mmCIF file of C-alpha atoms in Angstrom:
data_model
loop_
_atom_site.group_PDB
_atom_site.id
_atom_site.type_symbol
_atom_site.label_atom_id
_atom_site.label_comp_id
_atom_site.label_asym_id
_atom_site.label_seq_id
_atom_site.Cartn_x
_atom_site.Cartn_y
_atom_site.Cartn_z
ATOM 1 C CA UNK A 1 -4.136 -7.059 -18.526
ATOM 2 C CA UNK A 2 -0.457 -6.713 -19.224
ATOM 3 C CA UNK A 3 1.556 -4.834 -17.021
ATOM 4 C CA UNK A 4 4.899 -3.083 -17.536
ATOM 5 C CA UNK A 5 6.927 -6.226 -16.919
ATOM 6 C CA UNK A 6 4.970 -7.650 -19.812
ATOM 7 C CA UNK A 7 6.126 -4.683 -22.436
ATOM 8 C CA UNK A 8 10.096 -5.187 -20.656
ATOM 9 C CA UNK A 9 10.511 -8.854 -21.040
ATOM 10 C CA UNK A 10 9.202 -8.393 -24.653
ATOM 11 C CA UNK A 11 11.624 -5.318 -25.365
ATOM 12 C CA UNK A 12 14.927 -7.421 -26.494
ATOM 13 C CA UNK A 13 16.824 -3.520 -27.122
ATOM 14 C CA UNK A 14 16.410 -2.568 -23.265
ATOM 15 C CA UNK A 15 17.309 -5.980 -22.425
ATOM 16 C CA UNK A 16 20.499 -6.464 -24.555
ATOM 17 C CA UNK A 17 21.260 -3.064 -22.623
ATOM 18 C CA UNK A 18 20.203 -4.233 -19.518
ATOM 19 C CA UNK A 19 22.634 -7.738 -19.498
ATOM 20 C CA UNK A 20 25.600 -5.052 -19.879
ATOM 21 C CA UNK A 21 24.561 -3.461 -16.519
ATOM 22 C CA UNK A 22 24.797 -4.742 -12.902
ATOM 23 C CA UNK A 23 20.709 -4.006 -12.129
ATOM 24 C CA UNK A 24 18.486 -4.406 -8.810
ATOM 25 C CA UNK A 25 15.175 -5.456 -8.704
ATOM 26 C CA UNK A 26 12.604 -3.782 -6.083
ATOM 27 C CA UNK A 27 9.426 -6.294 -6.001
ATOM 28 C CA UNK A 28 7.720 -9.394 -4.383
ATOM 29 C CA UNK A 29 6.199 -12.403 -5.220
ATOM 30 C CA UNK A 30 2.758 -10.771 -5.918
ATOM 31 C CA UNK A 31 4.662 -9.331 -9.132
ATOM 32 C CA UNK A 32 3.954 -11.449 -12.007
ATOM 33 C CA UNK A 33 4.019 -11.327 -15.580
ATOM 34 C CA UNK A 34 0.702 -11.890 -17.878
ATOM 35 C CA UNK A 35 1.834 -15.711 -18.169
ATOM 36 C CA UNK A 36 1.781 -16.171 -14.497
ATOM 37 C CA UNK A 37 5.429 -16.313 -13.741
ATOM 38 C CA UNK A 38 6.988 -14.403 -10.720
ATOM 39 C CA UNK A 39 8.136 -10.856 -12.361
ATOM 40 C CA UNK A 40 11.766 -11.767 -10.448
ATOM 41 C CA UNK A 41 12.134 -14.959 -11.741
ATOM 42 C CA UNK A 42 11.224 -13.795 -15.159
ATOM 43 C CA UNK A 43 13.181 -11.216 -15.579
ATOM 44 C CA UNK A 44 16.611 -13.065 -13.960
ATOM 45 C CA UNK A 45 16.319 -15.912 -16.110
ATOM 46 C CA UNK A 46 15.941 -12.839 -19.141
ATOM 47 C CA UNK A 47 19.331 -10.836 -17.641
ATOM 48 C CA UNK A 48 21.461 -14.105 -17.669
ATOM 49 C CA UNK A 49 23.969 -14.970 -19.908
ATOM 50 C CA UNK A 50 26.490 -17.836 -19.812
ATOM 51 C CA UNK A 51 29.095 -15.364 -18.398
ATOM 52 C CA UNK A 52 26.459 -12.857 -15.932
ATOM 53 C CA UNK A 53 24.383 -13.285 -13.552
ATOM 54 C CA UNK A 54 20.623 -11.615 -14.292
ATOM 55 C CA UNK A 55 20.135 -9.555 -11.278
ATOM 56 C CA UNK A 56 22.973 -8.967 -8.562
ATOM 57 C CA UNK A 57 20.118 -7.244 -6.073
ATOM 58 C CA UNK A 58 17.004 -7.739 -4.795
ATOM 59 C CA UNK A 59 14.966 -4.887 -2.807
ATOM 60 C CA UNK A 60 12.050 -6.086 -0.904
ATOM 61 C CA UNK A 61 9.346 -3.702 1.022
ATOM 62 C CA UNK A 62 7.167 -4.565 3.673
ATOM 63 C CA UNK A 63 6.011 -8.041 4.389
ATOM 64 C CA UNK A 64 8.672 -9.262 2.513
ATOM 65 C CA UNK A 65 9.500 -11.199 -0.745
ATOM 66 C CA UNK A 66 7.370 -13.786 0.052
ATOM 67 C CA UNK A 67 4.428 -11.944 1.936
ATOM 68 C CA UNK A 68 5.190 -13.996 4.837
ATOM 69 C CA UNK A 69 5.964 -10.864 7.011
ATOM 70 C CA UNK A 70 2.656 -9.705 9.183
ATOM 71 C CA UNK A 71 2.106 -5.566 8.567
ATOM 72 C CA UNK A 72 4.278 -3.120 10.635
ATOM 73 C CA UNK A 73 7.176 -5.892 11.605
ATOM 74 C CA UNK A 74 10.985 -5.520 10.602
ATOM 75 C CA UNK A 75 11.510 -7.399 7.520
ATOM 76 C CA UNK A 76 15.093 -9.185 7.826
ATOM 77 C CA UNK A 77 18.073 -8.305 5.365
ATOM 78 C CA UNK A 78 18.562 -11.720 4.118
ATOM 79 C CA UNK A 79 14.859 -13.020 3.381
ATOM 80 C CA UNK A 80 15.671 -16.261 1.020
ATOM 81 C CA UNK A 81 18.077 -18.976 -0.008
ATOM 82 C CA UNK A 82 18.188 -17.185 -3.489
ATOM 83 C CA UNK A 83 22.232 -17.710 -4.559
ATOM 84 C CA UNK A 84 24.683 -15.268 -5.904
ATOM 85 C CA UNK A 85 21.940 -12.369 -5.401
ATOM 86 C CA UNK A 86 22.067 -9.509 -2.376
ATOM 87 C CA UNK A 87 18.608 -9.223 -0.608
ATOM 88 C CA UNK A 88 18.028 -5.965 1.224
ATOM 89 C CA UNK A 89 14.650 -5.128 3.033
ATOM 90 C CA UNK A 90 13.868 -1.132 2.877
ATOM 91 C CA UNK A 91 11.571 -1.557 5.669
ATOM 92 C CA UNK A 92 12.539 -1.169 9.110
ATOM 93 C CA UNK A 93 14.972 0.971 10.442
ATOM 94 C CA UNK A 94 16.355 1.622 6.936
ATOM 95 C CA UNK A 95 13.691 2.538 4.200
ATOM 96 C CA UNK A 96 15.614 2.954 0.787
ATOM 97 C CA UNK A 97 19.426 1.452 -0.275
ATOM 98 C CA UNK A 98 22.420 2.833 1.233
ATOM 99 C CA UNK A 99 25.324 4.816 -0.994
ATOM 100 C CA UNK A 100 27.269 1.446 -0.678
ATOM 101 C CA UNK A 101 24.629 -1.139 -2.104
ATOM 102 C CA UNK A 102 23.900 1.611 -4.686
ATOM 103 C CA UNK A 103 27.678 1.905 -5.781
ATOM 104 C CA UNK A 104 27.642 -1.655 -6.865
ATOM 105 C CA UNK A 105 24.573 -0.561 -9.463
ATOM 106 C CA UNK A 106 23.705 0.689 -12.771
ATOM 107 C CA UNK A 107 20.318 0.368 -13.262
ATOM 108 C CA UNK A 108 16.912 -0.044 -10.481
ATOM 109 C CA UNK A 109 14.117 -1.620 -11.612
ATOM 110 C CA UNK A 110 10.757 -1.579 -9.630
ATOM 111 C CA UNK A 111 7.664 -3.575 -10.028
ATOM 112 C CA UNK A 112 5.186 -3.327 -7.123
ATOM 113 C CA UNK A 113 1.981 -3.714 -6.835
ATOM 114 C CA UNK A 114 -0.300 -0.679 -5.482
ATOM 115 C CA UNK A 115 -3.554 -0.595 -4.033
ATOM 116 C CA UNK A 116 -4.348 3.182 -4.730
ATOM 117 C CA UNK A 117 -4.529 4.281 -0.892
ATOM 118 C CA UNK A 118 -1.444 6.344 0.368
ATOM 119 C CA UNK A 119 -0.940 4.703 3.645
ATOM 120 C CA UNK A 120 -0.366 1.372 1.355
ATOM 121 C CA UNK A 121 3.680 1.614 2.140
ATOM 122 C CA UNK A 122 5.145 0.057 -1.114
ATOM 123 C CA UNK A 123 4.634 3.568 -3.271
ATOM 124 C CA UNK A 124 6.655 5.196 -0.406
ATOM 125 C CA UNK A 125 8.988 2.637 -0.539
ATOM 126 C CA UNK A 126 9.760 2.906 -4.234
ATOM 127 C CA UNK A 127 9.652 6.682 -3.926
ATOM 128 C CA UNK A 128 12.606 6.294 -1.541
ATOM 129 C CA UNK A 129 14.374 3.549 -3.441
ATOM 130 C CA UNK A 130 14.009 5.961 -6.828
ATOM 131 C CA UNK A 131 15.313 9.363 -5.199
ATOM 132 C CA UNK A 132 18.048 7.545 -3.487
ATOM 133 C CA UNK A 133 19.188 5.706 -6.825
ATOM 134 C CA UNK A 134 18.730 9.198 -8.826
ATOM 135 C CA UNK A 135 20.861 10.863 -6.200
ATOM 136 C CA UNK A 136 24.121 8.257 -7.063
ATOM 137 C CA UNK A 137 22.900 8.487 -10.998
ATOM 138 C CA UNK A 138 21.652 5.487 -11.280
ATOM 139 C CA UNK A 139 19.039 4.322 -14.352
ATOM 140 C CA UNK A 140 15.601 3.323 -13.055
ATOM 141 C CA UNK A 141 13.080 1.668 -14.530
ATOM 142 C CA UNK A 142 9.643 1.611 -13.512
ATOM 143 C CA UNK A 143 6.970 -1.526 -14.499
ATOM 144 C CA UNK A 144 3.709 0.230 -14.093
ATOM 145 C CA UNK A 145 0.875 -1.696 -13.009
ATOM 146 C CA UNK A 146 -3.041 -0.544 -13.044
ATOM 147 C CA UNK A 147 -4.305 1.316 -10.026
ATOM 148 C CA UNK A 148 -7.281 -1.623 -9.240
ATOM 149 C CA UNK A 149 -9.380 0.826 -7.770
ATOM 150 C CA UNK A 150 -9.481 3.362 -10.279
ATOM 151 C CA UNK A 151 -8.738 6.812 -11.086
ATOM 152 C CA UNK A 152 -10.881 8.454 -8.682
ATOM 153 C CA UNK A 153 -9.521 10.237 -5.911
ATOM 154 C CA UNK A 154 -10.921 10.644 -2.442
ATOM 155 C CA UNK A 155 -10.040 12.036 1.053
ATOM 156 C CA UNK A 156 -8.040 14.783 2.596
ATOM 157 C CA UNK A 157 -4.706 15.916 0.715
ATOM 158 C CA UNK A 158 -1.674 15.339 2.455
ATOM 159 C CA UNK A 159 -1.150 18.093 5.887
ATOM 160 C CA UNK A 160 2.660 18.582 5.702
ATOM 161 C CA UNK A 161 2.980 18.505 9.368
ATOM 162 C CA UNK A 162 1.974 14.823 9.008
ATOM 163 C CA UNK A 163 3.984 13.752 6.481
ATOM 164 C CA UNK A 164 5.488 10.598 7.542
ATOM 165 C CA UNK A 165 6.385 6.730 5.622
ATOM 166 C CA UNK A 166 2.326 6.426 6.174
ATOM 167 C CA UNK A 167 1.604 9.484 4.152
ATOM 168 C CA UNK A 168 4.180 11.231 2.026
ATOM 169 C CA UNK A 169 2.773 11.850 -1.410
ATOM 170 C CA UNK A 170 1.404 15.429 -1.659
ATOM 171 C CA UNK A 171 -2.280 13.967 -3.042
ATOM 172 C CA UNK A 172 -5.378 12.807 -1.515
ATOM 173 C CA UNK A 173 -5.571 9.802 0.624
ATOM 174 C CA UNK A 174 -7.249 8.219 -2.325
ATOM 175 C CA UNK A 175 -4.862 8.938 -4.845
ATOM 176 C CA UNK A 176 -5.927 7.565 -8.036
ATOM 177 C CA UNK A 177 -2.531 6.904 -9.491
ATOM 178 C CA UNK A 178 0.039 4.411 -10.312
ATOM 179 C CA UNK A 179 3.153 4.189 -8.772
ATOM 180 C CA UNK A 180 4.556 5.409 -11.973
ATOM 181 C CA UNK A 181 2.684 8.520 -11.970
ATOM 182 C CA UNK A 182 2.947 9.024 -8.628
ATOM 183 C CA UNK A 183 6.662 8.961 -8.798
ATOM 184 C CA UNK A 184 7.132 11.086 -11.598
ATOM 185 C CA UNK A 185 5.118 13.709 -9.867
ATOM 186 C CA UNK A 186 7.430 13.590 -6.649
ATOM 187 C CA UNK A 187 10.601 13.660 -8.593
ATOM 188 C CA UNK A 188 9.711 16.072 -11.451
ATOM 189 C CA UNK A 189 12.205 18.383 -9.777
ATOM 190 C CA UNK A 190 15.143 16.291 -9.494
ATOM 191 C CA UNK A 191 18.306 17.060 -11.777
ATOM 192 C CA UNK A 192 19.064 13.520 -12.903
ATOM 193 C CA UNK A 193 14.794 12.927 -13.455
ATOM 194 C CA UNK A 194 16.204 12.009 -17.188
ATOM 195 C CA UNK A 195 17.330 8.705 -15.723
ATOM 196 C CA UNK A 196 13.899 7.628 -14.740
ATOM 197 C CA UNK A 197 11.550 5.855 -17.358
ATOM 198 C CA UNK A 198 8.272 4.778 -17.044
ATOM 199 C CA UNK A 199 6.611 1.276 -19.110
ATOM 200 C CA UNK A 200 3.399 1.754 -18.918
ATOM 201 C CA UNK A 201 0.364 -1.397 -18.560
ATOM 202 C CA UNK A 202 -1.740 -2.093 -21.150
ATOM 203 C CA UNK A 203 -5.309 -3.358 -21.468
ATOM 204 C CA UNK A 204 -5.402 -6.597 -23.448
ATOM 205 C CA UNK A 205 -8.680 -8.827 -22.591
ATOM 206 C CA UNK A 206 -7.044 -12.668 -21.827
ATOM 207 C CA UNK A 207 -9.370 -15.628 -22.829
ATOM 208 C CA UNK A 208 -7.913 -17.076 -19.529
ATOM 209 C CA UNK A 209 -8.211 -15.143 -16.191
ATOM 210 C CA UNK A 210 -5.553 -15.709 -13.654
ATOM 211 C CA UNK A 211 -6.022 -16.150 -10.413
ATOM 212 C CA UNK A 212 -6.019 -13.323 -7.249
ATOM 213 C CA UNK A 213 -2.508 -12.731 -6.505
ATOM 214 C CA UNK A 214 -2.768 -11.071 -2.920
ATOM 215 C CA UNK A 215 -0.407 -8.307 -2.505
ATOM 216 C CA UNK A 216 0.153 -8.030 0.724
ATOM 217 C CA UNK A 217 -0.875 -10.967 3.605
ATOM 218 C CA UNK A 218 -4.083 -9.396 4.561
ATOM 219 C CA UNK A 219 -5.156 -8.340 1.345
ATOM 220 C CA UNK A 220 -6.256 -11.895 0.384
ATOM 221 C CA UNK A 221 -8.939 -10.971 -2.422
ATOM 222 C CA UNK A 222 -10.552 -8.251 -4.773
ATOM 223 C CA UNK A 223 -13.100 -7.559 -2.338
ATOM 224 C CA UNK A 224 -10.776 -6.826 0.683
ATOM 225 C CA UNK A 225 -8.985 -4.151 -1.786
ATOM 226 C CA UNK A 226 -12.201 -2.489 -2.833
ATOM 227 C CA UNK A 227 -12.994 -1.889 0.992
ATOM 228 C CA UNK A 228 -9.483 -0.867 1.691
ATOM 229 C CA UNK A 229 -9.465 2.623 1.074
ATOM 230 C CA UNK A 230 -12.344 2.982 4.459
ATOM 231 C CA UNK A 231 -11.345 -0.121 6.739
ATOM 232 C CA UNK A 232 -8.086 0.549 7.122
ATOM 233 C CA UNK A 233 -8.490 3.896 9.045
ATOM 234 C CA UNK A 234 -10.107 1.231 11.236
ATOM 235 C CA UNK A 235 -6.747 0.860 12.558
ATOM 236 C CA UNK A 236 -7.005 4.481 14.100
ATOM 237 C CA UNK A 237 -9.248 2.825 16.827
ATOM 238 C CA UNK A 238 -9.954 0.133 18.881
ATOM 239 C CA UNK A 239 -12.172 -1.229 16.689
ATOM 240 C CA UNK A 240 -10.684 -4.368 13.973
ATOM 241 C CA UNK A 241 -10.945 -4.607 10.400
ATOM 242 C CA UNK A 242 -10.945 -8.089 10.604
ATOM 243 C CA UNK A 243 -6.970 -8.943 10.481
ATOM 244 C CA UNK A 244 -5.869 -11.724 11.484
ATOM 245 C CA UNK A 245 -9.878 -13.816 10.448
ATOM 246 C CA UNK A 246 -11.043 -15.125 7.218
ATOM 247 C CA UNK A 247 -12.494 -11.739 7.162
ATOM 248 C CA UNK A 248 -9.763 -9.531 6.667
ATOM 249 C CA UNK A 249 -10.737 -5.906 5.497
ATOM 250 C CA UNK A 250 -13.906 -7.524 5.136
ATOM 251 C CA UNK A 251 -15.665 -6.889 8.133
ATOM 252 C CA UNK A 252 -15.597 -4.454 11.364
ATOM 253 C CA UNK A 253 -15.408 -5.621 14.868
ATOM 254 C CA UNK A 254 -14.998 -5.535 18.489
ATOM 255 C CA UNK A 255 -15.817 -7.464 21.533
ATOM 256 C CA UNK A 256 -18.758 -4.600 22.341
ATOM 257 C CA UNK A 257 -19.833 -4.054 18.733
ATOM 258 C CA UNK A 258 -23.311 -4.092 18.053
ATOM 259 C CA UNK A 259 -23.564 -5.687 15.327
ATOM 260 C CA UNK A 260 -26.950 -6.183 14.287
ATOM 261 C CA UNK A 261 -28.178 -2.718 15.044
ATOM 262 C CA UNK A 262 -24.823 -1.776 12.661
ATOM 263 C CA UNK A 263 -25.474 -3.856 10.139
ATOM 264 C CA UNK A 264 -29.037 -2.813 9.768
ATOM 265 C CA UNK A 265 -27.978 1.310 9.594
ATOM 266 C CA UNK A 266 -25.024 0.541 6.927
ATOM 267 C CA UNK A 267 -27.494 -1.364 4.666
ATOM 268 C CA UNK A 268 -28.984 2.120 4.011
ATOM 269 C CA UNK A 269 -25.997 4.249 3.685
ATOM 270 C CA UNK A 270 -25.095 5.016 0.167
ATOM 271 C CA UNK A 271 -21.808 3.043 -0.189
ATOM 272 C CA UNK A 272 -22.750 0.762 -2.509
ATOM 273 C CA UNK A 273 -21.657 -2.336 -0.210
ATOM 274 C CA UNK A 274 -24.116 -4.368 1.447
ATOM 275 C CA UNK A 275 -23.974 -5.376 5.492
ATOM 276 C CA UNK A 276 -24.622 -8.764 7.331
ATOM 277 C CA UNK A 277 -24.026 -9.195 11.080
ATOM 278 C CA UNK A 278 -22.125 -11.748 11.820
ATOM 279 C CA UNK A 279 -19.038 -13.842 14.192
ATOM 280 C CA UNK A 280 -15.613 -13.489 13.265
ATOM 281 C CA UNK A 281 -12.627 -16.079 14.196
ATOM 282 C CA UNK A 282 -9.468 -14.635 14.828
ATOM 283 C CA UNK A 283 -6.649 -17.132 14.324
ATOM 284 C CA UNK A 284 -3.540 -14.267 14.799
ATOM 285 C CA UNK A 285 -3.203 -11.346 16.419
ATOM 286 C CA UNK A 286 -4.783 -9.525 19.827
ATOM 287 C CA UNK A 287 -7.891 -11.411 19.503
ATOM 288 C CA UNK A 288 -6.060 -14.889 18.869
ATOM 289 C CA UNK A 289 -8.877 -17.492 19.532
ATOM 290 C CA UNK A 290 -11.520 -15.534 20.490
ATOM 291 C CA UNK A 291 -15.180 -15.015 18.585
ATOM 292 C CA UNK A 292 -16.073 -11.393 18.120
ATOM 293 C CA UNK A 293 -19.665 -9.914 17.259
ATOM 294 C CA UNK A 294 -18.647 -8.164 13.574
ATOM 295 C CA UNK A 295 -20.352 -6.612 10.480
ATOM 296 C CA UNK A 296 -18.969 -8.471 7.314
ATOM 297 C CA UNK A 297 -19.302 -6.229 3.656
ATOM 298 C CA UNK A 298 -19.588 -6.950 0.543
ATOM 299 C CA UNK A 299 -18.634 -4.629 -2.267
ATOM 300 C CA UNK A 300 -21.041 -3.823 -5.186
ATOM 301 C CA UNK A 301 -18.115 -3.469 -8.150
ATOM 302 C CA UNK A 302 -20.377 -1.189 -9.881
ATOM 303 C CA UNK A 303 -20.902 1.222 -7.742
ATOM 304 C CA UNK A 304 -18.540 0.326 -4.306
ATOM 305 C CA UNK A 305 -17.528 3.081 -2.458
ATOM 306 C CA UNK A 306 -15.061 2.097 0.322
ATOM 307 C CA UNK A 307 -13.648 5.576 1.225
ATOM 308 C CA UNK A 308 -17.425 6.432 2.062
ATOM 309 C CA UNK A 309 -17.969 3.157 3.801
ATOM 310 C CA UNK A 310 -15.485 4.154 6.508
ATOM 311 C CA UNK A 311 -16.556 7.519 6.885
ATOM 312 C CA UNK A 312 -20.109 6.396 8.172
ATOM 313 C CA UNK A 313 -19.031 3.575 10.185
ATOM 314 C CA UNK A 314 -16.852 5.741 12.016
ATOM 315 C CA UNK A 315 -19.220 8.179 12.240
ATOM 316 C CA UNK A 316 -21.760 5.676 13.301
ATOM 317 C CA UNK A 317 -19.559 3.489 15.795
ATOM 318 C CA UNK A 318 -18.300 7.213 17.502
ATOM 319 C CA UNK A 319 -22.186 8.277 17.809
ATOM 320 C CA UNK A 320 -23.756 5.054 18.947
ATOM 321 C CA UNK A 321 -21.300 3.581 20.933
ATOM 322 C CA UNK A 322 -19.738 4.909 24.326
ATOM 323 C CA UNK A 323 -16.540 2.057 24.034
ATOM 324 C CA UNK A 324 -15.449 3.846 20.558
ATOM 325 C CA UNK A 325 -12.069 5.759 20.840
ATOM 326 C CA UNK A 326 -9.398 7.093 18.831
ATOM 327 C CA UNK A 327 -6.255 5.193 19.148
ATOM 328 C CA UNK A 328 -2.636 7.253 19.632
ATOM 329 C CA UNK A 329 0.961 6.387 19.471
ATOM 330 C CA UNK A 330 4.419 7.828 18.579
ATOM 331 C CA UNK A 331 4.621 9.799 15.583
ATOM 332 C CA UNK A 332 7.908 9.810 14.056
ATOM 333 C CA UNK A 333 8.691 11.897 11.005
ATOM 334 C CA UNK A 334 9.931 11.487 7.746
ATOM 335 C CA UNK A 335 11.863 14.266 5.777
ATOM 336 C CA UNK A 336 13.574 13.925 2.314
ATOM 337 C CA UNK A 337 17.421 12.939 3.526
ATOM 338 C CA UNK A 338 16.424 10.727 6.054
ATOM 339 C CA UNK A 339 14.191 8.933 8.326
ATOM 340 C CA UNK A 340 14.664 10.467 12.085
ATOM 341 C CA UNK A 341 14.642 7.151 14.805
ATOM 342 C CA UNK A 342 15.809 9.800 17.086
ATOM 343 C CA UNK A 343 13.155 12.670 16.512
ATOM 344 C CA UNK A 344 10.285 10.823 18.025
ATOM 345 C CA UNK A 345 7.826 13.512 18.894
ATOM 346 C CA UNK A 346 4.999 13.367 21.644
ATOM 347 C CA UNK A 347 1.964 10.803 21.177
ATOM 348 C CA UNK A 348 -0.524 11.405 17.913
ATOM 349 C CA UNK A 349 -3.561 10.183 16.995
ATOM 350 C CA UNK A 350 -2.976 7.098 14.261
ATOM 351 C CA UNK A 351 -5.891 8.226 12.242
ATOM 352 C CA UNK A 352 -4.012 11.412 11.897
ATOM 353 C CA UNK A 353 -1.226 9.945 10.821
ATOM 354 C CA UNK A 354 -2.757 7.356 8.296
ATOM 355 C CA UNK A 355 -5.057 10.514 6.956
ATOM 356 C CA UNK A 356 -1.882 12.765 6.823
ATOM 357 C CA UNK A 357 -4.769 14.926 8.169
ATOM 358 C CA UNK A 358 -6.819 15.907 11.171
ATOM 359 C CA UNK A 359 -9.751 16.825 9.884
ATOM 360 C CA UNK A 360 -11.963 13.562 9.624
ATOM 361 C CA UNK A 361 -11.563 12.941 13.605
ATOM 362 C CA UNK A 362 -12.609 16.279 13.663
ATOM 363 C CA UNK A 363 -15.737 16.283 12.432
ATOM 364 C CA UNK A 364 -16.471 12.962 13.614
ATOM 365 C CA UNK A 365 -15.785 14.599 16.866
ATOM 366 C CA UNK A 366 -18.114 17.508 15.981
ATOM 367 C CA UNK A 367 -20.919 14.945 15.201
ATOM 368 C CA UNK A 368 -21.242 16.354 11.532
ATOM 369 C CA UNK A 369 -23.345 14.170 8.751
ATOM 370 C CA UNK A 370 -21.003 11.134 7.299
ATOM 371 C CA UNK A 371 -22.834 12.630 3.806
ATOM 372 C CA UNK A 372 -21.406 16.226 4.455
ATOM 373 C CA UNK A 373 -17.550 14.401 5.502
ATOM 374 C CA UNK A 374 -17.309 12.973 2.097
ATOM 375 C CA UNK A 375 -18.267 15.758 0.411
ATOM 376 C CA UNK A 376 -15.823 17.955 2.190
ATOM 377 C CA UNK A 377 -13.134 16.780 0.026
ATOM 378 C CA UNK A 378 -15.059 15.687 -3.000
ATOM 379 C CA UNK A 379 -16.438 19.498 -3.159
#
């Protein structure tokens, strides 16, 4: 596979262009090129000159450069030693570059890697980065990168009463995009959408496979990405999805669970994953030290279906065990100027607000077939 870093570095036109401009980088360490090397470092060492600097700016979303950052904290401003270069995080209380780091800049480049779920923040985060550079004229670039869990798109489209940093592309919750697609859809409309330019990936088979390269801290393998897209509206509940364990968006769990008669029910649902009971460690987190009853998966590549996979054990868990509920907390919104600290609203259900949608705690709540949930969308 080479990605749209690949097809840059190898462009020596853009980059002559590129060592005349003063250019910011939005990425992280999970970005690297085809040969292994960190997408930053390549392309800084590729923008230098014996007179320049490469890049004067680096963006970073959540978790950080370094993917040191757990999900949901403030990343810091200054995140590494790195010298001569400005490091801004857009996540916190500030989610894209303000008019005075963007004065200071020709040219944003982004290369992050997506896992094809909208509540995955980094598309949101380049989305922001790209309309504010547009709005000061600036000359983006966008490094595409494959969508790993394919085209196919799944789950409710976005409510716009919900749309929030969680959920703000108008497509379904499985989107089946790249970042570059997705952010030429959202900025079709935009006067200076002549400024933004997409290099695409390419398929290329590689005698030598690399390595996982986790994208985010809890995202620590293929498998934990294929099951994505249906444990992570685990985190509307009380129930875990195995953060903070060797498990991670591997398993379900809770101190309650039942986890045998679970795993025995999923083994027949038609998810193409396959269920074991079993204990979970947690190392991190609420459940630091403690051994929890869980339900580990394990994706069939052929034929996984992760989206599907949460639907029924939600379903399931809801209709089978009296401890289930739907966790809430303070919505806050996002519009297209800015993001409102102020204008928190009254408490909302989180599955609501990962969904961008009401409807699956809905029919969960109206005990309607998983089968019939999936195919609400799908039909």
């Amino acid at each position: 596979m080479s990605s749209g870093i690949d097809s840059l570095l190898a462009n020596e036109k853009i980059l002559e262009k590129l060592r005349r401009r003063r250019v910011a980088f939005l990425t992280n360490m999970s970005c690297h090129t085809s040969s292994g090397k960190e997408s930053f470092r390549a392309l800084n060492e590729a923008l230098s000159t014996s007179s320049k600097a490469g890049i004067s700016t680096l963006f970073v979303p959540e978790h950080g450069y370094n993917l040191n950052i757990s999900a949901g904290n403030v990343v810091p401003d200054v995140i590494n030693d790195l010298k001569n270069i400005n490091i801004y995080s857009l996540y916190g209380s500030r989610k894209w570059p303000t008019n005075d780091q963007l004065n200071s800049l020709d040219t944003l480049v982004i290369d992050l890697r997506d896992v094809g779920v909208r509540c995955f923040t980094y598309a949101t985060t380049a989305a922001l980065a790209a309309r504010a550079a547009l709005n000061e004229g600036l000359k983006i670039i966008i490094c595409d990168r494959i969508n790993p869990i394919g085209n196919n798109t799944d789950g409710p489209t976005l409510d716009p009463k919900y749309r929030s940093f969680l959920a703000y592309f108008y497509t379904p919750f499985v989107h089946g995009q790249t970042i570059g697609s997705l952010l030429k859809g959202l900025l079709k409309q935009h006067s200076m959408i002549e400024n933004l330019s997409i290099i695409p990936y390419q398929i290329i088979n590689y005698k030598n496979q690399k390595q996982f390269l986790p994208p985010s801290p809890s995202l620590q393998n293929a498998e934990s990405i294929q099951l994505y897209p249906g444990l992570v509206m685990l985190e509307g509940t009380n129930l875990s999805e195995g953060r903070g364990s060797s498990l991670s968006f591997r398993c379900v769990s809770a101190p309650w669970l039942k986890s045998e008669s679970l795993a025995d029910d999923a083994n027949n649902w038609p998810t193409g994953v396959k269920a074991k009971a079993c204990k979970v460690k947690y190392s991190i987190g609420q459940y630091k030290g403690k051994i929890l009853p869980a339900v580990k998966f394990e994706p069939n590549y052929l034929k996984c279906d992760g989206f599907s996979l949460g639907i029924h054990l939600l379903s399931w868990i809801a209709n089978n065990q009296p401890e289930f509920i739907w966790t809430k907390s303070k919505f806050i919104p996002l519009d297209n100027k800015s993001f409102i600290d102020e204008c928190i609203t009254e408490e909302n259900f989180i599955i609501d607000n990962l969904l961008g949608d009401n409807s699956l705690r809905l029919a969960i709540s109206r005990k309607e077939n998983p089968i019939n949930i999936v195919d609400m969308w799908r039909n």
